[in-house]
Amino acid sequence: DGGITQSPKYLFRKEGQNVTLSCEQNLNHDAMYWYRQDPGQGLRLIYYSQIVNDFQKGDIAEGYSVSREKKESFPLTVTSAQKNPTAFYLCASSTPSGYNSPLHFGNGTRLTVT
Amino acid sequence: EDKVVQSPLSLVVHEGDTVTLNCSYEVTNFRSLLWYKQEKKAPTFLFMLTSSGIEKKSGRLSSILDKKELFSILNITATQTGDSAVYLCAVIHGSGNTGKLIFGQGTTLQVKP
């Protein structure tokens, strides 16, 4: 079955540690996205990538980094510079570039940093 | 500043009631508006609206877009407890090949038996 797989489902880290969230899709989608969701707020865009080896900052990119070495994969690293990293992280993909194409979402990773 | 605003933020109704969720937007280079339903995990796609005045319908859910007044509504008739979820509105905007999606805050709907 085609879809988007995020792992792990739950992640716990201590403050000051970098952590990488995985996102893999087998939908052959060109564009991939990372969103953060906090209680009472909508999804906010962290980074997005329209094509392999290229990515752009979203609205809240500070403290995060990404890579897009393969079409299928778009990992997100939450660095120690991110001041409030505890949140629900959603990865999504679309084709060809989000224009007139709904996003398909993974099941999310809930990150807790203490 | 581009923004999408949903109202109400939360809503509690009883089974059988009809609800209307609102989404207004102010963006540059509007392309389309989407509605998603989010229960525990991944948002699931409901509707994509690109043209004004054309209602999209799926079972008890329907939605329409007004591009002149810059808003959309999502209607749910004969609500059931399974309709309890967060409903997200999002707008795709941008020029060229750089479409971006902005989400509203979401409306949390609780349907009581």
mmCIF file of C-alpha atoms in Angstrom:
data_model
loop_
_atom_site.group_PDB
_atom_site.id
_atom_site.type_symbol
_atom_site.label_atom_id
_atom_site.label_comp_id
_atom_site.label_asym_id
_atom_site.label_seq_id
_atom_site.Cartn_x
_atom_site.Cartn_y
_atom_site.Cartn_z
ATOM 1 C CA ASP A 1 0.000 0.000 0.000
ATOM 2 C CA GLY A 2 1.227 3.480 -0.827
ATOM 3 C CA GLY A 3 1.593 5.930 1.987
ATOM 4 C CA ILE A 4 3.722 8.014 4.281
ATOM 5 C CA THR A 5 5.502 6.421 7.214
ATOM 6 C CA GLN A 6 6.715 8.438 10.138
ATOM 7 C CA SER A 7 8.812 6.953 12.870
ATOM 8 C CA PRO A 8 8.945 6.683 15.734
ATOM 9 C CA LYS A 9 5.393 7.297 16.895
ATOM 10 C CA TYR A 10 6.556 8.616 20.271
ATOM 11 C CA LEU A 11 9.970 10.053 21.073
ATOM 12 C CA PHE A 12 11.391 11.219 24.369
ATOM 13 C CA ARG A 13 14.598 13.217 24.648
ATOM 14 C CA LYS A 14 16.434 15.242 27.188
ATOM 15 C CA GLU A 15 16.979 18.938 26.676
ATOM 16 C CA GLY A 16 20.160 19.745 24.770
ATOM 17 C CA GLN A 17 20.077 16.662 22.555
ATOM 18 C CA ASN A 18 19.477 16.715 18.831
ATOM 19 C CA VAL A 19 16.870 14.281 17.579
ATOM 20 C CA THR A 20 15.944 13.168 14.053
ATOM 21 C CA LEU A 21 12.407 12.289 12.976
ATOM 22 C CA SER A 22 12.006 9.977 10.026
ATOM 23 C CA CYS A 23 9.589 10.420 7.128
ATOM 24 C CA GLU A 24 9.416 8.021 4.178
ATOM 25 C CA GLN A 25 6.889 7.959 1.342
ATOM 26 C CA ASN A 26 6.310 5.488 -1.478
ATOM 27 C CA LEU A 27 3.762 7.597 -3.322
ATOM 28 C CA ASN A 28 6.340 8.895 -5.800
ATOM 29 C CA HIS A 29 5.490 12.422 -4.696
ATOM 30 C CA ASP A 30 7.853 15.247 -5.557
ATOM 31 C CA ALA A 31 7.015 17.585 -2.702
ATOM 32 C CA MET A 32 7.391 16.852 0.984
ATOM 33 C CA TYR A 33 6.611 18.955 4.031
ATOM 34 C CA TRP A 34 7.125 19.079 7.767
ATOM 35 C CA TYR A 35 4.520 20.650 10.036
ATOM 36 C CA ARG A 36 4.374 21.181 13.732
ATOM 37 C CA GLN A 37 1.098 21.073 15.648
ATOM 38 C CA ASP A 38 0.643 22.469 19.154
ATOM 39 C CA PRO A 39 -2.551 22.239 21.231
ATOM 40 C CA GLY A 40 -5.102 24.850 20.179
ATOM 41 C CA GLN A 41 -3.115 25.811 17.120
ATOM 42 C CA GLY A 42 -3.230 24.799 13.523
ATOM 43 C CA LEU A 43 -0.372 23.204 11.648
ATOM 44 C CA ARG A 44 2.644 25.439 11.135
ATOM 45 C CA LEU A 45 5.090 24.821 8.313
ATOM 46 C CA ILE A 46 8.675 24.103 9.333
ATOM 47 C CA TYR A 47 10.386 23.138 6.066
ATOM 48 C CA TYR A 48 9.319 21.959 2.661
ATOM 49 C CA SER A 49 11.013 20.424 -0.341
ATOM 50 C CA GLN A 50 9.729 20.620 -3.908
ATOM 51 C CA ILE A 51 12.369 18.355 -5.360
ATOM 52 C CA VAL A 52 15.321 16.192 -4.387
ATOM 53 C CA ASN A 53 18.371 18.083 -3.094
ATOM 54 C CA ASP A 54 16.366 21.256 -2.584
ATOM 55 C CA PHE A 55 14.385 22.535 0.372
ATOM 56 C CA GLN A 56 12.989 25.808 1.670
ATOM 57 C CA LYS A 57 12.346 27.260 5.103
ATOM 58 C CA GLY A 58 8.756 27.489 6.215
ATOM 59 C CA ASP A 59 7.326 29.844 8.795
ATOM 60 C CA ILE A 60 9.045 28.395 11.877
ATOM 61 C CA ALA A 61 12.335 26.912 10.640
ATOM 62 C CA GLU A 62 14.555 28.169 13.459
ATOM 63 C CA GLY A 63 16.042 25.315 15.443
ATOM 64 C CA TYR A 64 15.279 22.712 12.784
ATOM 65 C CA SER A 65 17.168 21.239 9.862
ATOM 66 C CA VAL A 66 16.256 18.902 7.011
ATOM 67 C CA SER A 67 17.798 17.039 4.108
ATOM 68 C CA ARG A 68 16.338 15.653 0.894
ATOM 69 C CA GLU A 69 18.918 13.290 -0.560
ATOM 70 C CA LYS A 70 16.306 10.864 -1.863
ATOM 71 C CA LYS A 71 12.842 11.452 -3.277
ATOM 72 C CA GLU A 72 11.328 9.048 -0.763
ATOM 73 C CA SER A 73 12.882 10.474 2.373
ATOM 74 C CA PHE A 74 12.704 13.822 4.178
ATOM 75 C CA PRO A 75 14.129 13.541 7.704
ATOM 76 C CA LEU A 76 13.736 16.383 10.178
ATOM 77 C CA THR A 77 16.332 17.129 12.861
ATOM 78 C CA VAL A 78 15.186 19.013 15.914
ATOM 79 C CA THR A 79 18.294 20.679 17.259
ATOM 80 C CA SER A 80 19.098 21.870 20.759
ATOM 81 C CA ALA A 81 18.591 25.409 19.452
ATOM 82 C CA GLN A 82 14.828 24.842 19.179
ATOM 83 C CA LYS A 83 13.513 26.512 22.312
ATOM 84 C CA ASN A 84 10.235 24.661 22.665
ATOM 85 C CA PRO A 85 10.530 21.351 20.798
ATOM 86 C CA THR A 86 7.793 19.384 22.547
ATOM 87 C CA ALA A 87 5.032 19.045 19.953
ATOM 88 C CA PHE A 88 3.293 16.765 17.470
ATOM 89 C CA TYR A 89 5.181 16.638 14.164
ATOM 90 C CA LEU A 90 3.461 15.773 10.911
ATOM 91 C CA CYS A 91 5.115 14.951 7.624
ATOM 92 C CA ALA A 92 3.201 15.290 4.376
ATOM 93 C CA SER A 93 3.708 14.899 0.657
ATOM 94 C CA SER A 94 2.024 15.967 -2.537
ATOM 95 C CA THR A 95 2.481 16.033 -6.266
ATOM 96 C CA PRO A 96 3.453 17.790 -8.349
ATOM 97 C CA SER A 97 4.263 20.705 -6.040
ATOM 98 C CA GLY A 98 1.216 21.344 -3.916
ATOM 99 C CA TYR A 99 -0.591 23.236 -6.629
ATOM 100 C CA ASN A 100 -4.127 21.870 -6.745
ATOM 101 C CA SER A 101 -3.006 18.746 -4.937
ATOM 102 C CA PRO A 102 -4.119 17.850 -1.449
ATOM 103 C CA LEU A 103 -1.422 16.849 0.993
ATOM 104 C CA HIS A 104 -1.191 13.288 2.205
ATOM 105 C CA PHE A 105 -0.117 13.038 5.821
ATOM 106 C CA GLY A 106 1.789 10.524 7.884
ATOM 107 C CA ASN A 107 0.527 9.504 11.313
ATOM 108 C CA GLY A 108 2.844 11.869 13.113
ATOM 109 C CA THR A 109 5.566 11.713 15.737
ATOM 110 C CA ARG A 110 4.884 13.028 19.205
ATOM 111 C CA LEU A 111 8.124 14.443 20.601
ATOM 112 C CA THR A 112 8.548 15.156 24.288
ATOM 113 C CA VAL A 113 11.650 16.926 25.505
ATOM 114 C CA THR A 114 12.292 17.180 29.241
ATOM 115 C CA GLU B 1 0.498 38.729 6.305
ATOM 116 C CA ASP B 2 -1.119 35.615 4.883
ATOM 117 C CA LYS B 3 -3.569 34.036 7.289
ATOM 118 C CA VAL B 4 -6.396 31.538 7.629
ATOM 119 C CA VAL B 5 -8.886 31.910 10.471
ATOM 120 C CA GLN B 6 -11.409 29.317 11.544
ATOM 121 C CA SER B 7 -14.440 29.741 13.749
ATOM 122 C CA PRO B 8 -15.658 28.665 16.135
ATOM 123 C CA LEU B 9 -12.548 27.211 17.771
ATOM 124 C CA SER B 10 -14.647 24.596 19.527
ATOM 125 C CA LEU B 11 -18.191 23.352 19.356
ATOM 126 C CA VAL B 12 -20.264 20.865 21.329
ATOM 127 C CA VAL B 13 -23.468 19.492 19.819
ATOM 128 C CA HIS B 14 -25.750 16.490 20.211
ATOM 129 C CA GLU B 15 -26.217 13.683 17.739
ATOM 130 C CA GLY B 16 -28.570 14.656 14.974
ATOM 131 C CA ASP B 17 -27.705 18.347 15.061
ATOM 132 C CA THR B 18 -26.441 20.208 11.997
ATOM 133 C CA VAL B 19 -23.213 22.187 12.314
ATOM 134 C CA THR B 20 -21.548 24.835 10.180
ATOM 135 C CA LEU B 21 -17.828 25.459 10.443
ATOM 136 C CA ASN B 22 -16.318 28.630 9.056
ATOM 137 C CA CYS B 23 -13.002 29.414 7.426
ATOM 138 C CA SER B 24 -11.918 32.842 6.236
ATOM 139 C CA TYR B 25 -8.638 33.677 4.559
ATOM 140 C CA GLU B 26 -6.387 36.479 3.424
ATOM 141 C CA VAL B 27 -3.579 35.264 1.184
ATOM 142 C CA THR B 28 -1.704 36.377 -1.904
ATOM 143 C CA ASN B 29 -2.261 34.373 -5.071
ATOM 144 C CA PHE B 30 -4.999 32.096 -3.782
ATOM 145 C CA ARG B 31 -5.163 28.733 -5.513
ATOM 146 C CA SER B 32 -7.438 26.448 -3.562
ATOM 147 C CA LEU B 33 -8.918 25.745 -0.147
ATOM 148 C CA LEU B 34 -8.919 22.368 1.535
ATOM 149 C CA TRP B 35 -10.778 20.830 4.448
ATOM 150 C CA TYR B 36 -9.301 18.049 6.553
ATOM 151 C CA LYS B 37 -10.632 15.964 9.429
ATOM 152 C CA GLN B 38 -8.169 15.052 12.163
ATOM 153 C CA GLU B 39 -9.058 12.498 14.804
ATOM 154 C CA LYS B 40 -6.078 11.143 16.676
ATOM 155 C CA LYS B 41 -3.311 11.201 14.144
ATOM 156 C CA ALA B 42 -3.017 12.105 10.491
ATOM 157 C CA PRO B 43 -5.446 14.629 9.026
ATOM 158 C CA THR B 44 -7.590 12.990 6.373
ATOM 159 C CA PHE B 45 -8.591 14.895 3.281
ATOM 160 C CA LEU B 46 -12.239 15.896 2.896
ATOM 161 C CA PHE B 47 -12.608 18.484 0.139
ATOM 162 C CA MET B 48 -10.641 20.709 -2.178
ATOM 163 C CA LEU B 49 -12.391 23.846 -3.433
ATOM 164 C CA THR B 50 -11.088 26.024 -6.217
ATOM 165 C CA SER B 51 -14.179 27.602 -7.749
ATOM 166 C CA SER B 52 -16.655 29.912 -6.096
ATOM 167 C CA GLY B 53 -20.231 28.829 -5.531
ATOM 168 C CA ILE B 54 -19.853 25.169 -6.422
ATOM 169 C CA GLU B 55 -20.862 22.920 -3.558
ATOM 170 C CA LYS B 56 -18.886 19.771 -2.938
ATOM 171 C CA LYS B 57 -20.717 16.996 -1.168
ATOM 172 C CA SER B 58 -19.783 13.701 0.425
ATOM 173 C CA GLY B 59 -22.505 11.966 2.377
ATOM 174 C CA ARG B 60 -23.548 14.210 5.245
ATOM 175 C CA LEU B 61 -20.681 16.637 4.648
ATOM 176 C CA SER B 62 -20.721 19.495 2.198
ATOM 177 C CA SER B 63 -18.603 22.553 1.572
ATOM 178 C CA ILE B 64 -18.675 25.677 -0.526
ATOM 179 C CA LEU B 65 -16.245 28.469 -1.311
ATOM 180 C CA ASP B 66 -16.892 32.191 -1.740
ATOM 181 C CA LYS B 67 -13.856 33.747 -3.413
ATOM 182 C CA LYS B 68 -15.364 37.217 -3.375
ATOM 183 C CA GLU B 69 -15.893 37.274 0.376
ATOM 184 C CA LEU B 70 -12.850 35.044 0.993
ATOM 185 C CA PHE B 71 -14.415 32.320 3.060
ATOM 186 C CA SER B 72 -15.614 28.758 3.020
ATOM 187 C CA ILE B 73 -18.054 26.789 5.126
ATOM 188 C CA LEU B 74 -18.164 23.118 5.987
ATOM 189 C CA ASN B 75 -21.604 21.727 6.836
ATOM 190 C CA ILE B 76 -22.256 18.483 8.636
ATOM 191 C CA THR B 77 -25.863 17.345 8.826
ATOM 192 C CA ALA B 78 -27.333 14.706 11.172
ATOM 193 C CA THR B 79 -24.107 14.630 13.182
ATOM 194 C CA GLN B 80 -22.899 11.389 14.732
ATOM 195 C CA THR B 81 -20.413 10.749 17.533
ATOM 196 C CA GLY B 82 -17.943 9.594 14.893
ATOM 197 C CA ASP B 83 -17.877 13.141 13.533
ATOM 198 C CA SER B 84 -16.067 14.263 16.695
ATOM 199 C CA ALA B 85 -12.689 15.533 15.527
ATOM 200 C CA VAL B 86 -10.643 18.609 14.769
ATOM 201 C CA TYR B 87 -11.585 20.073 11.405
ATOM 202 C CA LEU B 88 -8.768 21.893 9.678
ATOM 203 C CA CYS B 89 -9.065 24.415 6.901
ATOM 204 C CA ALA B 90 -6.033 25.124 4.730
ATOM 205 C CA VAL B 91 -5.320 27.381 1.786
ATOM 206 C CA ILE B 92 -2.855 26.723 -1.025
ATOM 207 C CA HIS B 93 -1.365 29.955 -2.294
ATOM 208 C CA GLY B 94 1.646 31.185 -4.200
ATOM 209 C CA SER B 95 2.878 31.776 -7.711
ATOM 210 C CA GLY B 96 4.741 29.618 -10.177
ATOM 211 C CA ASN B 97 5.625 26.198 -8.818
ATOM 212 C CA THR B 98 5.917 27.199 -5.203
ATOM 213 C CA GLY B 99 2.471 26.460 -3.808
ATOM 214 C CA LYS B 100 2.389 26.671 -0.029
ATOM 215 C CA LEU B 101 -0.263 25.551 2.386
ATOM 216 C CA ILE B 102 -1.394 27.663 5.345
ATOM 217 C CA PHE B 103 -3.593 26.081 7.987
ATOM 218 C CA GLY B 104 -6.158 27.652 10.254
ATOM 219 C CA GLN B 105 -6.215 26.901 13.971
ATOM 220 C CA GLY B 106 -8.788 24.188 13.561
ATOM 221 C CA THR B 107 -12.296 23.742 14.972
ATOM 222 C CA THR B 108 -12.694 21.052 17.621
ATOM 223 C CA LEU B 109 -16.105 19.427 17.254
ATOM 224 C CA GLN B 110 -17.517 17.206 19.961
ATOM 225 C CA VAL B 111 -20.725 15.333 19.222
ATOM 226 C CA LYS B 112 -22.460 13.967 22.301
ATOM 227 C CA PRO B 113 -24.778 10.952 22.176
#
